[in-house]
Amino acid sequence: MRARIADVLSRARRRTTLLTDSVDEADLVAQHSPLMSPLVWDLAHIGNQEELWLVRDVGGREAVRADIDELYDAFKHARSNRPSLPLLNPEQARGYIGSVRDKVLDVLDSSDLTGNELVDNGFAFGMVAQHEQQHDETMLATHQLRIGAPVLSAPPAPVAQVQVGGEVVVPAGEFVMGTSADPWALDNERPAHPVHVEGFAIDVAPVTNEQYLAFIDDGGYDRPELWSERGWAHREEAGLVAPQFWERDGDRWTRMSFGARIPLRPKQPVVHVCWFEAEAYARWAGKRLPTETEWEKAARFDPKTGASRRYPWGEDEPAAHLANLGQRHLEPAEVGAYPAGASATGVHQLIGDVWEWCASGFEPYPDFRAFPYPEYSKVFFGGDYRILRGGSFGTDEVACRATFRNWDHPIRRQIFAGFRLARDLREDER
């Protein structure tokens, strides 16, 4: 366990360093979008959370920089206001997070990793590693929004290995949703609880670029009957005509990808669409978005054993042949690229590539208990959020499992989000 903790902390820090060392100081302190913090804020915030939980709470050590706690409290300062704060400069931020990490490794060496709920099985260390990786994905989204020449590179995402399409039927029945056993699962994933789900059909793959183009070509953005009243109002106000970063070039479409304009790959899942766009596409296609419960059953339920798996493919940790995670690529892979990662119900690419919008709002599970602090989940329940599941190419495996829950406002498009479709069963299919 100690070795695993050291590994996930080191992997997160390597990624943080890549994302911040790849740009100059002007880019680090700039706000590339009012939706995002300056990269230098994320950098010091990562260190501050690590200090609060691991140096002070777990380690009982003296504070490194108690004077900056308020500056890096995400609840006290909206993202749009953070550039005006007296933030640590890049050199100071790097020195700060390095000092914190040195102390954390000392704490790790001396901790028994048992004795109370915060440290049992290394929970606090796992929580901090997940937090850093979540901010790394946020910083990756900031890189997508920045203007300028490309500074990140990665090999192209894999092409399809098998032909994938159509839908599968998941019969009615009970399955166990959530987890009480995963040692690093966060509070909103808990506890495990049985849920009865009516039968439904779900698409084997996420909606692709070429499928979404058919929606655009059929006037999908100009037909209010396909949109909810609120969705249509947002489409008009925001001037939506295509996924974010798409641009028409004569008779073809291209998209901006981390500073480079590239042709669309037709078989890739569509990315950078908001929930309202996904909802309108689903209505155009004669289907709907899956509920969160349906999504998780399709991902986890094994009809042969009746058990709920940790990942669609089973209990094994993610690997390069199973899912597109961890910023190995800077784009989604084509559908059909990971046949070994399919679920027991036959659904592909539920983990990695793109976060998938679900129909559901963000609500607690029965017998939910906030731990270790209410600001991670509890304060967001019941708000104007929609659930996202499955992770993206920018999500690290430590922060991605089939029980992991993400959420965001239905208008958000800068996140690496796409969707797949579901539908109710007809009488002859029940």
CSV table of C-alpha atoms in Angstrom, one decimal:
chain,number,residue,atom,x,y,z
A,1,MET,CA,0.0,0.0,0.0
A,2,ARG,CA,2.8,2.4,0.9
A,3,ALA,CA,4.5,1.8,-2.5
A,4,ARG,CA,1.2,2.2,-4.4
A,5,ILE,CA,0.5,5.5,-2.6
A,6,ALA,CA,4.0,6.8,-3.5
A,7,ASP,CA,3.5,5.8,-7.1
A,8,VAL,CA,0.1,7.5,-7.5
A,9,LEU,CA,1.4,10.7,-5.9
A,10,SER,CA,4.5,10.7,-8.1
A,11,ARG,CA,2.4,10.0,-11.2
A,12,ALA,CA,0.1,12.9,-10.4
A,13,ARG,CA,3.0,15.3,-9.8
A,14,ARG,CA,4.8,14.3,-13.0
A,15,ARG,CA,1.6,15.3,-14.9
A,16,THR,CA,1.2,18.5,-13.0
A,17,THR,CA,4.8,19.4,-13.8
A,18,LEU,CA,4.3,18.6,-17.5
A,19,LEU,CA,1.1,20.8,-17.7
A,20,THR,CA,2.8,23.8,-16.0
A,21,ASP,CA,6.4,23.5,-17.3
A,22,SER,CA,5.2,23.3,-20.9
A,23,VAL,CA,4.1,27.0,-20.9
A,24,ASP,CA,5.9,30.2,-20.0
A,25,GLU,CA,5.3,32.4,-17.0
A,26,ALA,CA,2.9,34.7,-18.9
A,27,ASP,CA,0.7,31.7,-19.8
A,28,LEU,CA,0.8,30.4,-16.2
A,29,VAL,CA,-0.5,33.6,-14.7
A,30,ALA,CA,-3.0,34.4,-17.5
A,31,GLN,CA,-6.7,33.5,-17.3
A,32,HIS,CA,-7.5,31.8,-20.6
A,33,SER,CA,-11.2,31.7,-19.9
A,34,PRO,CA,-13.4,33.1,-17.1
A,35,LEU,CA,-14.6,29.5,-16.6
A,36,MET,CA,-11.0,28.5,-15.6
A,37,SER,CA,-8.5,29.5,-13.0
A,38,PRO,CA,-5.0,30.7,-14.0
A,39,LEU,CA,-2.8,27.6,-14.2
A,40,VAL,CA,-0.6,29.0,-11.4
A,41,TRP,CA,-3.7,29.0,-9.1
A,42,ASP,CA,-4.4,25.4,-9.7
A,43,LEU,CA,-0.7,24.6,-9.1
A,44,ALA,CA,-0.6,26.2,-5.6
A,45,HIS,CA,-4.1,25.0,-4.8
A,46,ILE,CA,-3.0,21.4,-5.4
A,47,GLY,CA,-0.2,21.9,-2.8
A,48,ASN,CA,-2.5,23.6,-0.3
A,49,GLN,CA,-5.0,20.8,-0.3
A,50,GLU,CA,-2.1,18.3,0.1
A,51,GLU,CA,-0.8,20.3,3.0
A,52,LEU,CA,-4.1,20.6,4.7
A,53,TRP,CA,-5.0,17.0,4.6
A,54,LEU,CA,-1.7,15.1,4.7
A,55,VAL,CA,0.8,17.4,6.4
A,56,ARG,CA,-1.5,18.9,9.0
A,57,ASP,CA,-4.4,16.5,9.5
A,58,VAL,CA,-2.7,13.1,8.9
A,59,GLY,CA,0.8,14.1,9.9
A,60,GLY,CA,0.0,16.5,12.7
A,61,ARG,CA,2.9,18.7,11.4
A,62,GLU,CA,3.2,22.4,11.6
A,63,ALA,CA,1.8,24.4,8.7
A,64,VAL,CA,4.0,25.2,5.7
A,65,ARG,CA,2.0,28.3,4.6
A,66,ALA,CA,-1.1,28.8,6.8
A,67,ASP,CA,-1.2,32.4,5.5
A,68,ILE,CA,-2.3,31.3,2.0
A,69,ASP,CA,-5.2,29.0,3.0
A,70,GLU,CA,-7.8,31.5,2.3
A,71,LEU,CA,-6.3,32.4,-1.1
A,72,TYR,CA,-6.6,28.8,-2.3
A,73,ASP,CA,-10.0,28.0,-0.9
A,74,ALA,CA,-12.1,27.2,-4.0
A,75,PHE,CA,-15.3,28.1,-2.2
A,76,LYS,CA,-14.2,31.6,-1.2
A,77,HIS,CA,-13.1,32.8,-4.6
A,78,ALA,CA,-14.9,32.3,-7.9
A,79,ARG,CA,-12.7,31.3,-10.8
A,80,SER,CA,-13.4,34.5,-12.6
A,81,ASN,CA,-12.0,36.5,-9.7
A,82,ARG,CA,-8.8,34.5,-9.0
A,83,PRO,CA,-6.5,36.4,-11.3
A,84,SER,CA,-7.0,39.5,-9.1
A,85,LEU,CA,-5.8,37.8,-5.9
A,86,PRO,CA,-2.3,38.1,-4.5
A,87,LEU,CA,-1.3,34.7,-5.7
A,88,LEU,CA,2.0,33.0,-5.4
A,89,ASN,CA,4.1,33.5,-8.5
A,90,PRO,CA,5.2,30.5,-10.5
A,91,GLU,CA,8.6,30.2,-8.8
A,92,GLN,CA,7.0,30.5,-5.3
A,93,ALA,CA,4.2,28.0,-6.2
A,94,ARG,CA,6.7,25.4,-7.4
A,95,GLY,CA,8.8,25.9,-4.3
A,96,TYR,CA,5.7,25.6,-2.1
A,97,ILE,CA,4.4,22.4,-3.6
A,98,GLY,CA,7.9,20.9,-3.5
A,99,SER,CA,8.2,21.6,0.2
A,100,VAL,CA,4.8,20.2,0.9
A,101,ARG,CA,5.5,17.0,-1.0
A,102,ASP,CA,8.8,16.4,0.9
A,103,LYS,CA,6.8,16.6,4.2
A,104,VAL,CA,4.1,14.3,2.8
A,105,LEU,CA,6.6,11.6,1.9
A,106,ASP,CA,7.9,11.8,5.5
A,107,VAL,CA,4.4,11.5,6.8
A,108,LEU,CA,3.8,8.5,4.5
A,109,ASP,CA,7.0,6.8,5.8
A,110,SER,CA,5.9,7.1,9.4
A,111,SER,CA,2.1,6.4,9.0
A,112,ASP,CA,0.7,3.0,9.9
A,113,LEU,CA,-2.1,3.6,7.3
A,114,THR,CA,-4.5,2.4,10.0
A,115,GLY,CA,-6.1,3.6,13.2
A,116,ASN,CA,-8.9,5.9,12.0
A,117,GLU,CA,-11.1,6.3,9.0
A,118,LEU,CA,-9.1,9.0,7.4
A,119,VAL,CA,-5.9,7.0,7.1
A,120,ASP,CA,-7.3,3.4,6.9
A,121,ASN,CA,-6.0,1.8,3.7
A,122,GLY,CA,-4.4,5.1,2.8
A,123,PHE,CA,-7.7,6.8,2.1
A,124,ALA,CA,-6.5,10.4,2.7
A,125,PHE,CA,-3.5,9.8,0.4
A,126,GLY,CA,-5.7,8.4,-2.3
A,127,MET,CA,-8.1,11.3,-1.9
A,128,VAL,CA,-5.3,13.8,-2.4
A,129,ALA,CA,-3.9,11.9,-5.4
A,130,GLN,CA,-7.4,11.9,-6.9
A,131,HIS,CA,-7.7,15.6,-6.2
A,132,GLU,CA,-4.4,16.4,-8.0
A,133,GLN,CA,-5.4,14.4,-11.0
A,134,GLN,CA,-8.8,16.1,-11.1
A,135,HIS,CA,-7.1,19.4,-11.2
A,136,ASP,CA,-4.7,18.1,-13.8
A,137,GLU,CA,-7.7,17.3,-16.0
A,138,THR,CA,-9.0,20.8,-15.3
A,139,MET,CA,-5.6,22.2,-16.3
A,140,LEU,CA,-5.7,20.1,-19.5
A,141,ALA,CA,-9.0,21.8,-20.3
A,142,THR,CA,-7.4,25.1,-19.7
A,143,HIS,CA,-4.7,24.1,-22.2
A,144,GLN,CA,-7.5,23.4,-24.7
A,145,LEU,CA,-8.8,26.9,-24.2
A,146,ARG,CA,-5.5,28.8,-24.4
A,147,ILE,CA,-4.6,30.7,-27.6
A,148,GLY,CA,-1.2,30.0,-29.1
A,149,ALA,CA,1.0,27.4,-30.7
A,150,PRO,CA,0.7,23.8,-29.4
A,151,VAL,CA,2.8,23.0,-26.4
A,152,LEU,CA,1.6,19.5,-25.6
A,153,SER,CA,2.1,16.4,-27.7
A,154,ALA,CA,1.0,12.7,-27.6
A,155,PRO,CA,0.7,9.9,-30.1
A,156,PRO,CA,-2.6,9.7,-32.0
A,157,ALA,CA,-5.4,7.8,-30.3
A,158,PRO,CA,-5.9,4.2,-31.5
A,159,VAL,CA,-8.1,3.3,-34.5
A,160,ALA,CA,-11.0,0.8,-34.3
A,161,GLN,CA,-10.0,-2.8,-33.9
A,162,VAL,CA,-13.6,-4.1,-34.3
A,163,GLN,CA,-16.8,-2.8,-35.9
A,164,VAL,CA,-19.0,-1.5,-33.1
A,165,GLY,CA,-22.5,-0.2,-33.4
A,166,GLY,CA,-26.2,-0.6,-32.6
A,167,GLU,CA,-27.5,-1.3,-29.1
A,168,VAL,CA,-27.9,-4.0,-26.5
A,169,VAL,CA,-30.8,-4.8,-24.3
A,170,VAL,CA,-30.3,-4.9,-20.6
A,171,PRO,CA,-33.1,-6.9,-19.0
A,172,ALA,CA,-35.1,-5.7,-16.0
A,173,GLY,CA,-33.8,-6.7,-12.6
A,174,GLU,CA,-31.9,-5.7,-9.5
A,175,PHE,CA,-28.2,-4.9,-9.3
A,176,VAL,CA,-25.9,-3.4,-6.7
A,177,MET,CA,-25.1,0.2,-7.4
A,178,GLY,CA,-22.2,2.2,-5.7
A,179,THR,CA,-19.6,0.7,-3.4
A,180,SER,CA,-18.9,0.1,0.2
A,181,ALA,CA,-15.7,-1.8,-0.4
A,182,ASP,CA,-13.5,0.3,-2.6
A,183,PRO,CA,-11.0,1.8,-0.2
A,184,TRP,CA,-10.4,5.0,-2.1
A,185,ALA,CA,-14.0,5.6,-3.3
A,186,LEU,CA,-15.3,9.0,-2.4
A,187,ASP,CA,-18.3,9.7,-0.3
A,188,ASN,CA,-20.8,10.2,-3.2
A,189,GLU,CA,-20.0,6.7,-4.5
A,190,ARG,CA,-21.1,5.2,-1.2
A,191,PRO,CA,-22.8,3.1,0.1
A,192,ALA,CA,-23.4,0.1,-2.1
A,193,HIS,CA,-27.2,-0.4,-2.4
A,194,PRO,CA,-29.5,-2.6,-4.4
A,195,VAL,CA,-31.5,-0.9,-7.2
A,196,HIS,CA,-34.2,-2.4,-9.4
A,197,VAL,CA,-33.9,-1.2,-13.0
A,198,GLU,CA,-36.5,-1.6,-15.6
A,199,GLY,CA,-35.3,-3.1,-18.9
A,200,PHE,CA,-33.7,-0.7,-21.3
A,201,ALA,CA,-31.7,-0.6,-24.5
A,202,ILE,CA,-28.4,1.3,-24.6
A,203,ASP,CA,-26.0,2.1,-27.4
A,204,VAL,CA,-22.9,-0.1,-27.7
A,205,ALA,CA,-20.7,3.0,-28.3
A,206,PRO,CA,-20.8,6.7,-27.7
A,207,VAL,CA,-22.2,9.0,-30.4
A,208,THR,CA,-19.4,9.7,-33.0
A,209,ASN,CA,-18.4,12.8,-34.9
A,210,GLU,CA,-20.0,11.4,-38.2
A,211,GLN,CA,-23.3,10.7,-36.4
A,212,TYR,CA,-23.3,14.1,-34.8
A,213,LEU,CA,-22.6,15.7,-38.2
A,214,ALA,CA,-25.8,14.1,-39.5
A,215,PHE,CA,-27.7,16.0,-36.8
A,216,ILE,CA,-26.1,19.2,-37.8
A,217,ASP,CA,-26.7,18.6,-41.5
A,218,ASP,CA,-30.4,17.9,-40.7
A,219,GLY,CA,-30.8,21.3,-39.2
A,220,GLY,CA,-30.6,20.1,-35.6
A,221,TYR,CA,-29.4,23.5,-34.3
A,222,ASP,CA,-32.2,25.3,-36.1
A,223,ARG,CA,-35.2,23.2,-35.0
A,224,PRO,CA,-36.6,24.3,-31.6
A,225,GLU,CA,-38.9,21.2,-31.5
A,226,LEU,CA,-35.8,19.1,-30.8
A,227,TRP,CA,-34.7,21.2,-27.8
A,228,SER,CA,-36.2,21.7,-24.4
A,229,GLU,CA,-37.4,25.2,-23.7
A,230,ARG,CA,-34.4,25.9,-21.5
A,231,GLY,CA,-32.0,24.2,-24.0
A,232,TRP,CA,-33.3,26.3,-26.9
A,233,ALA,CA,-33.0,29.5,-24.9
A,234,HIS,CA,-29.4,28.6,-24.2
A,235,ARG,CA,-28.7,27.6,-27.8
A,236,GLU,CA,-29.9,31.0,-28.9
A,237,GLU,CA,-28.2,33.0,-26.2
A,238,ALA,CA,-24.9,31.2,-26.6
A,239,GLY,CA,-25.1,31.1,-30.4
A,240,LEU,CA,-24.5,27.3,-30.6
A,241,VAL,CA,-24.1,25.9,-34.1
A,242,ALA,CA,-21.8,22.9,-33.5
A,243,PRO,CA,-19.7,21.4,-30.7
A,244,GLN,CA,-17.2,23.8,-29.2
A,245,PHE,CA,-13.9,24.1,-31.1
A,246,TRP,CA,-15.5,22.9,-34.4
A,247,GLU,CA,-15.2,25.1,-37.5
A,248,ARG,CA,-16.5,24.7,-41.0
A,249,ASP,CA,-13.9,24.8,-43.7
A,250,GLY,CA,-15.6,24.8,-47.0
A,251,ASP,CA,-17.4,21.5,-47.3
A,252,ARG,CA,-15.7,19.9,-44.3
A,253,TRP,CA,-15.4,20.4,-40.6
A,254,THR,CA,-12.2,20.7,-38.5
A,255,ARG,CA,-11.7,21.1,-34.8
A,256,MET,CA,-9.2,22.9,-32.6
A,257,SER,CA,-7.2,20.5,-30.5
A,258,PHE,CA,-4.7,22.0,-28.0
A,259,GLY,CA,-3.6,24.7,-30.4
A,260,ALA,CA,-3.7,22.8,-33.7
A,261,ARG,CA,-6.6,22.8,-36.1
A,262,ILE,CA,-7.1,19.2,-37.3
A,263,PRO,CA,-9.6,17.3,-39.5
A,264,LEU,CA,-12.5,15.5,-37.7
A,265,ARG,CA,-11.9,11.8,-37.3
A,266,PRO,CA,-15.4,10.4,-38.2
A,267,LYS,CA,-15.3,7.4,-35.9
A,268,GLN,CA,-14.2,9.3,-32.8
A,269,PRO,CA,-16.7,10.0,-30.1
A,270,VAL,CA,-18.0,13.6,-30.3
A,271,VAL,CA,-16.5,15.8,-27.5
A,272,HIS,CA,-17.1,19.3,-26.1
A,273,VAL,CA,-20.9,19.2,-26.3
A,274,CYS,CA,-23.1,20.4,-23.4
A,275,TRP,CA,-26.0,18.5,-21.9
A,276,PHE,CA,-28.6,20.5,-23.8
A,277,GLU,CA,-26.9,19.5,-27.1
A,278,ALA,CA,-26.8,15.9,-26.1
A,279,GLU,CA,-30.5,16.1,-25.1
A,280,ALA,CA,-31.5,17.6,-28.5
A,281,TYR,CA,-29.5,15.0,-30.4
A,282,ALA,CA,-31.2,12.2,-28.5
A,283,ARG,CA,-34.6,13.6,-29.3
A,284,TRP,CA,-33.6,13.9,-33.0
A,285,ALA,CA,-32.5,10.3,-32.9
A,286,GLY,CA,-35.7,9.1,-31.3
A,287,LYS,CA,-34.0,8.1,-28.1
A,288,ARG,CA,-32.9,9.6,-24.8
A,289,LEU,CA,-29.9,9.9,-22.5
A,290,PRO,CA,-29.5,7.0,-20.1
A,291,THR,CA,-30.1,7.6,-16.4
A,292,GLU,CA,-27.2,7.3,-14.1
A,293,THR,CA,-28.5,4.0,-12.8
A,294,GLU,CA,-28.9,2.6,-16.3
A,295,TRP,CA,-25.4,3.7,-17.2
A,296,GLU,CA,-23.9,2.0,-14.1
A,297,LYS,CA,-25.8,-1.2,-14.6
A,298,ALA,CA,-24.6,-1.4,-18.3
A,299,ALA,CA,-21.1,-0.8,-17.1
A,300,ARG,CA,-20.9,-3.0,-14.0
A,301,PHE,CA,-23.6,-5.8,-14.0
A,302,ASP,CA,-22.5,-9.3,-14.9
A,303,PRO,CA,-25.6,-11.2,-16.0
A,304,LYS,CA,-23.8,-14.6,-15.5
A,305,THR,CA,-22.8,-14.0,-11.8
A,306,GLY,CA,-25.3,-11.3,-10.8
A,307,ALA,CA,-22.3,-9.3,-9.4
A,308,SER,CA,-21.3,-5.7,-9.9
A,309,ARG,CA,-17.8,-5.3,-11.3
A,310,ARG,CA,-15.3,-2.6,-10.3
A,311,TYR,CA,-14.7,-1.8,-14.0
A,312,PRO,CA,-16.7,-2.9,-17.1
A,313,TRP,CA,-14.0,-5.5,-18.0
A,314,GLY,CA,-13.7,-6.9,-14.4
A,315,GLU,CA,-11.6,-6.2,-11.4
A,316,ASP,CA,-8.2,-5.6,-13.1
A,317,GLU,CA,-6.8,-2.1,-12.9
A,318,PRO,CA,-7.0,-0.1,-16.1
A,319,ALA,CA,-4.3,-0.7,-18.8
A,320,ALA,CA,-3.5,0.7,-22.2
A,321,HIS,CA,-5.3,-2.1,-24.0
A,322,LEU,CA,-8.5,-1.6,-22.0
A,323,ALA,CA,-9.2,2.1,-22.0
A,324,ASN,CA,-8.0,5.5,-23.1
A,325,LEU,CA,-7.1,7.2,-19.9
A,326,GLY,CA,-4.3,9.2,-18.3
A,327,GLN,CA,-3.5,11.7,-21.1
A,328,ARG,CA,-1.7,9.0,-23.1
A,329,HIS,CA,-3.5,10.6,-26.0
A,330,LEU,CA,-4.9,14.1,-26.4
A,331,GLU,CA,-8.1,12.9,-28.1
A,332,PRO,CA,-10.7,10.2,-27.9
A,333,ALA,CA,-10.0,6.9,-29.6
A,334,GLU,CA,-12.2,5.6,-32.4
A,335,VAL,CA,-15.2,3.5,-31.3
A,336,GLY,CA,-14.2,-0.1,-31.4
A,337,ALA,CA,-10.6,0.6,-30.3
A,338,TYR,CA,-10.8,-1.3,-27.0
A,339,PRO,CA,-12.7,-4.5,-27.5
A,340,ALA,CA,-11.1,-6.0,-24.4
A,341,GLY,CA,-12.5,-3.2,-22.3
A,342,ALA,CA,-16.2,-4.0,-23.1
A,343,SER,CA,-18.6,-4.7,-20.3
A,344,ALA,CA,-20.3,-8.0,-19.6
A,345,THR,CA,-23.4,-6.6,-21.2
A,346,GLY,CA,-21.5,-5.9,-24.4
A,347,VAL,CA,-21.1,-2.1,-24.1
A,348,HIS,CA,-17.9,-0.6,-25.3
A,349,GLN,CA,-15.7,2.3,-24.1
A,350,LEU,CA,-17.7,3.1,-21.0
A,351,ILE,CA,-14.4,4.1,-19.3
A,352,GLY,CA,-12.1,6.8,-20.8
A,353,ASP,CA,-12.3,8.7,-24.1
A,354,VAL,CA,-15.2,11.0,-23.2
A,355,TRP,CA,-17.2,11.8,-20.0
A,356,GLU,CA,-20.8,10.7,-20.8
A,357,TRP,CA,-23.7,13.0,-19.9
A,358,CYS,CA,-26.6,11.2,-18.2
A,359,ALA,CA,-30.2,12.3,-17.8
A,360,SER,CA,-29.9,12.3,-14.0
A,361,GLY,CA,-29.2,15.2,-11.6
A,362,PHE,CA,-26.6,14.9,-8.8
A,363,GLU,CA,-28.3,13.4,-5.7
A,364,PRO,CA,-27.0,11.4,-2.7
A,365,TYR,CA,-27.4,7.6,-2.5
A,366,PRO,CA,-29.6,6.2,0.3
A,367,ASP,CA,-27.8,6.5,3.7
A,368,PHE,CA,-25.2,8.8,2.3
A,369,ARG,CA,-22.7,10.2,4.8
A,370,ALA,CA,-20.4,13.1,4.1
A,371,PHE,CA,-16.8,12.2,4.6
A,372,PRO,CA,-14.3,13.7,5.2
A,373,TYR,CA,-15.9,17.1,4.5
A,374,PRO,CA,-19.3,18.2,3.2
A,375,GLU,CA,-17.8,20.5,0.5
A,376,TYR,CA,-16.8,17.6,-1.7
A,377,SER,CA,-20.3,16.4,-2.5
A,378,LYS,CA,-23.0,17.4,-0.1
A,379,VAL,CA,-23.2,21.1,-0.9
A,380,PHE,CA,-23.7,20.2,-4.6
A,381,PHE,CA,-26.6,17.8,-4.2
A,382,GLY,CA,-29.9,19.0,-5.7
A,383,GLY,CA,-28.3,21.9,-7.6
A,384,ASP,CA,-28.4,22.7,-11.3
A,385,TYR,CA,-26.1,19.8,-12.3
A,386,ARG,CA,-26.2,16.8,-14.5
A,387,ILE,CA,-24.3,13.6,-14.0
A,388,LEU,CA,-21.2,12.7,-16.1
A,389,ARG,CA,-19.9,9.1,-16.0
A,390,GLY,CA,-16.9,7.1,-17.2
A,391,GLY,CA,-14.0,9.6,-17.4
A,392,SER,CA,-12.2,10.9,-20.5
A,393,PHE,CA,-8.8,10.6,-22.2
A,394,GLY,CA,-7.7,13.3,-19.7
A,395,THR,CA,-8.8,11.4,-16.6
A,396,ASP,CA,-6.2,9.4,-14.6
A,397,GLU,CA,-7.1,5.8,-13.6
A,398,VAL,CA,-6.8,6.7,-9.9
A,399,ALA,CA,-9.8,9.1,-10.4
A,400,CYS,CA,-11.8,6.8,-12.6
A,401,ARG,CA,-13.8,3.6,-11.9
A,402,ALA,CA,-17.3,2.4,-12.8
A,403,THR,CA,-18.7,3.9,-9.6
A,404,PHE,CA,-17.0,7.3,-10.0
A,405,ARG,CA,-19.5,10.2,-10.2
A,406,ASN,CA,-18.8,13.5,-11.9
A,407,TRP,CA,-21.2,16.4,-12.3
A,408,ASP,CA,-21.4,19.8,-14.0
A,409,HIS,CA,-23.8,22.5,-15.2
A,410,PRO,CA,-25.8,21.5,-18.3
A,411,ILE,CA,-24.3,24.4,-20.3
A,412,ARG,CA,-20.7,23.4,-19.8
A,413,ARG,CA,-18.7,22.5,-23.0
A,414,GLN,CA,-15.1,23.1,-22.1
A,415,ILE,CA,-15.0,19.7,-20.3
A,416,PHE,CA,-14.1,16.6,-22.3
A,417,ALA,CA,-17.7,15.4,-22.5
A,418,GLY,CA,-19.7,13.4,-25.0
A,419,PHE,CA,-22.7,11.0,-24.6
A,420,ARG,CA,-24.3,7.8,-25.7
A,421,LEU,CA,-28.0,7.0,-26.1
A,422,ALA,CA,-30.6,4.8,-24.5
A,423,ARG,CA,-34.3,4.0,-24.9
A,424,ASP,CA,-37.2,2.3,-23.2
A,425,LEU,CA,-38.0,-1.2,-24.4
A,426,ARG,CA,-41.0,-1.9,-26.5
A,427,GLU,CA,-43.6,-4.5,-25.3
A,428,ASP,CA,-42.2,-7.2,-27.6
A,429,GLU,CA,-38.7,-6.7,-26.1
A,430,ARG,CA,-39.6,-7.0,-22.4
